[in-house]
Structure formats: C-alpha cells, structure tokens
mmCIF file of C-alpha atoms in Angstrom:
data_model
loop_
_atom_site.group_PDB
_atom_site.id
_atom_site.type_symbol
_atom_site.label_atom_id
_atom_site.label_comp_id
_atom_site.label_asym_id
_atom_site.label_seq_id
_atom_site.Cartn_x
_atom_site.Cartn_y
_atom_site.Cartn_z
ATOM 1 C CA UNK A 1 99.627 73.257 72.251
ATOM 2 C CA UNK A 2 99.651 72.621 68.520
ATOM 3 C CA UNK A 3 95.928 72.114 67.936
ATOM 4 C CA UNK A 4 93.451 74.862 68.713
ATOM 5 C CA UNK A 5 89.680 75.171 68.458
ATOM 6 C CA UNK A 6 88.261 77.284 65.627
ATOM 7 C CA UNK A 7 88.774 81.021 65.832
ATOM 8 C CA UNK A 8 85.789 82.826 67.311
ATOM 9 C CA UNK A 9 86.562 86.317 66.023
ATOM 10 C CA UNK A 10 88.720 88.171 63.519
ATOM 11 C CA UNK A 11 92.271 88.993 64.598
ATOM 12 C CA UNK A 12 91.550 92.612 63.604
ATOM 13 C CA UNK A 13 89.394 92.829 66.748
ATOM 14 C CA UNK A 14 92.130 91.591 69.120
ATOM 15 C CA UNK A 15 93.307 95.065 70.207
ATOM 16 C CA UNK A 16 90.869 97.885 69.444
ATOM 17 C CA UNK A 17 90.698 100.437 72.281
ATOM 18 C CA UNK A 18 92.761 103.522 71.345
ATOM 19 C CA UNK A 19 94.711 103.550 74.636
ATOM 20 C CA UNK A 20 95.540 99.847 74.270
ATOM 21 C CA UNK A 21 96.536 100.330 70.626
ATOM 22 C CA UNK A 22 98.959 103.058 71.760
ATOM 23 C CA UNK A 23 100.305 100.830 74.564
ATOM 24 C CA UNK A 24 100.819 97.985 72.077
ATOM 25 C CA UNK A 25 102.633 100.228 69.615
ATOM 26 C CA UNK A 26 104.857 101.481 72.471
ATOM 27 C CA UNK A 27 105.762 97.891 73.419
ATOM 28 C CA UNK A 28 104.024 98.132 76.812
ATOM 29 C CA UNK A 29 101.094 95.838 75.969
ATOM 30 C CA UNK A 30 102.211 92.383 74.808
ATOM 31 C CA UNK A 31 99.182 90.253 75.708
ATOM 32 C CA UNK A 32 95.421 90.254 75.243
ATOM 33 C CA UNK A 33 93.052 87.956 77.096
ATOM 34 C CA UNK A 34 89.801 87.025 75.402
ATOM 35 C CA UNK A 35 87.106 84.425 76.000
ATOM 36 C CA UNK A 36 87.658 83.141 72.459
ATOM 37 C CA UNK A 37 90.437 82.752 69.933
ATOM 38 C CA UNK A 38 91.095 85.859 67.839
ATOM 39 C CA UNK A 39 94.507 84.930 66.421
ATOM 40 C CA UNK A 40 96.729 81.889 66.088
ATOM 41 C CA UNK A 41 100.515 81.725 66.561
ATOM 42 C CA UNK A 42 102.227 83.118 63.477
ATOM 43 C CA UNK A 43 99.210 85.187 62.427
ATOM 44 C CA UNK A 44 99.773 88.920 61.974
ATOM 45 C CA UNK A 45 97.664 92.012 62.539
ATOM 46 C CA UNK A 46 98.174 95.715 61.860
ATOM 47 C CA UNK A 47 97.723 98.628 64.224
ATOM 48 C CA UNK A 48 98.027 102.075 62.666
ATOM 49 C CA UNK A 49 100.820 101.135 60.279
ATOM 50 C CA UNK A 50 102.682 98.691 62.551
ATOM 51 C CA UNK A 51 102.512 94.928 62.097
ATOM 52 C CA UNK A 52 102.379 92.537 65.054
ATOM 53 C CA UNK A 53 102.641 88.759 65.148
ATOM 54 C CA UNK A 54 100.950 86.399 67.594
ATOM 55 C CA UNK A 55 103.836 84.524 69.230
ATOM 56 C CA UNK A 56 101.886 82.310 71.621
ATOM 57 C CA UNK A 57 98.342 81.271 72.501
ATOM 58 C CA UNK A 58 97.598 79.623 75.835
ATOM 59 C CA UNK A 59 94.726 79.050 78.276
ATOM 60 C CA UNK A 60 94.761 80.610 81.726
ATOM 61 C CA UNK A 61 92.473 80.714 84.740
ATOM 62 C CA UNK A 62 91.565 84.256 85.751
ATOM 63 C CA UNK A 63 92.513 83.275 89.306
ATOM 64 C CA UNK A 64 96.088 82.587 88.162
ATOM 65 C CA UNK A 65 96.634 86.125 86.901
ATOM 66 C CA UNK A 66 99.343 88.205 88.594
ATOM 67 C CA UNK A 67 100.428 91.826 88.510
ATOM 68 C CA UNK A 68 102.986 90.825 85.850
ATOM 69 C CA UNK A 69 100.175 89.482 83.653
ATOM 70 C CA UNK A 70 98.184 92.691 84.122
ATOM 71 C CA UNK A 71 101.267 94.708 83.174
ATOM 72 C CA UNK A 72 101.609 92.637 79.981
ATOM 73 C CA UNK A 73 97.992 93.685 79.306
ATOM 74 C CA UNK A 74 99.070 97.331 79.597
ATOM 75 C CA UNK A 75 97.844 98.032 83.154
ATOM 76 C CA UNK A 76 99.938 98.884 86.233
ATOM 77 C CA UNK A 77 98.527 96.088 88.405
ATOM 78 C CA UNK A 78 95.941 93.320 88.624
ATOM 79 C CA UNK A 79 93.438 95.312 90.694
ATOM 80 C CA UNK A 80 93.259 98.077 88.081
ATOM 81 C CA UNK A 81 92.966 95.505 85.281
ATOM 82 C CA UNK A 82 90.110 93.718 87.068
ATOM 83 C CA UNK A 83 88.318 96.987 87.801
ATOM 84 C CA UNK A 84 88.472 98.165 84.185
ATOM 85 C CA UNK A 85 87.487 94.776 82.737
ATOM 86 C CA UNK A 86 84.458 94.545 85.039
ATOM 87 C CA UNK A 87 83.389 98.094 84.137
ATOM 88 C CA UNK A 88 83.800 97.392 80.399
ATOM 89 C CA UNK A 89 81.709 94.205 80.537
ATOM 90 C CA UNK A 90 78.481 94.999 82.359
ATOM 91 C CA UNK A 91 77.166 92.059 84.353
ATOM 92 C CA UNK A 92 80.463 90.170 84.265
ATOM 93 C CA UNK A 93 81.822 88.728 87.486
ATOM 94 C CA UNK A 94 85.435 87.794 88.131
ATOM 95 C CA UNK A 95 85.382 84.025 88.550
ATOM 96 C CA UNK A 96 88.775 82.573 89.512
ATOM 97 C CA UNK A 97 88.101 79.333 87.598
ATOM 98 C CA UNK A 98 87.000 81.047 84.374
ATOM 99 C CA UNK A 99 89.331 80.206 81.506
ATOM 100 C CA UNK A 100 90.513 82.769 78.969
ATOM 101 C CA UNK A 101 92.746 82.578 75.916
ATOM 102 C CA UNK A 102 95.993 84.519 76.304
ATOM 103 C CA UNK A 103 97.212 85.945 73.006
ATOM 104 C CA UNK A 104 100.876 86.978 73.275
ATOM 105 C CA UNK A 105 102.266 89.164 70.505
ATOM 106 C CA UNK A 106 105.213 91.293 69.467
ATOM 107 C CA UNK A 107 106.063 93.816 66.778
ATOM 108 C CA UNK A 108 107.002 91.985 63.599
ATOM 109 C CA UNK A 109 110.628 92.459 62.655
ATOM 110 C CA UNK A 110 111.308 92.298 58.929
ATOM 111 C CA UNK A 111 114.446 90.362 58.033
#
C-alpha cells in the first residue's frame, strides 16, 4: 500500500508503556497495533536513546491475529495479548472483524 489515510496521532505515542519500551529496545517487540495511524513507513521514533524506523504499515482483522503476531507485540501468546488489551481499554470488546493498523518497526542501523 503506497497511499495511507492521514495520521491520527504522533509517532512519539506509538510505544509508550515502560515494559513495551524495554521489549522494543531488546528486539522482542517489533510491531504495534493501533486503531489509527501513528507512523508511516520510513518514519523514525526514539525510545530512551535508541532510534527505530517504521518498516511497514498494514491493515489486519483482529480475528486474523496469531500467537506469532502477539509475540511480535511483545507477549508470549494471543490469549495473554487479548487479556491485557481488554483490561487496558475499559469497555472494549474483541471483535474479530475489527480492523487495526499494524506498525512494524526495527532498530535503525546507521550506515
């Protein structure tokens, strides 16, 4: 996809929870799902002195998530990911057909 809707939030808010920041810096967390666009491919963000670059941005149905996707989010499995997400967002329900934006990122390597 080369054309995206307008960003809905600042990229600085893509990864904010201290445990997820640590998992990102350790290379464990490589994706963040959001209901809006926080960063576009090629855009960079900093986490405690490390720079990361968004490498891909795609849409995904929540019902298509797997354990591998949850692991890329920094969780051991999909059930734990779902449980934490639902506890973090009071009133949210897990709807299989709900679409989210998948931000994939990696540590930026200076050449």
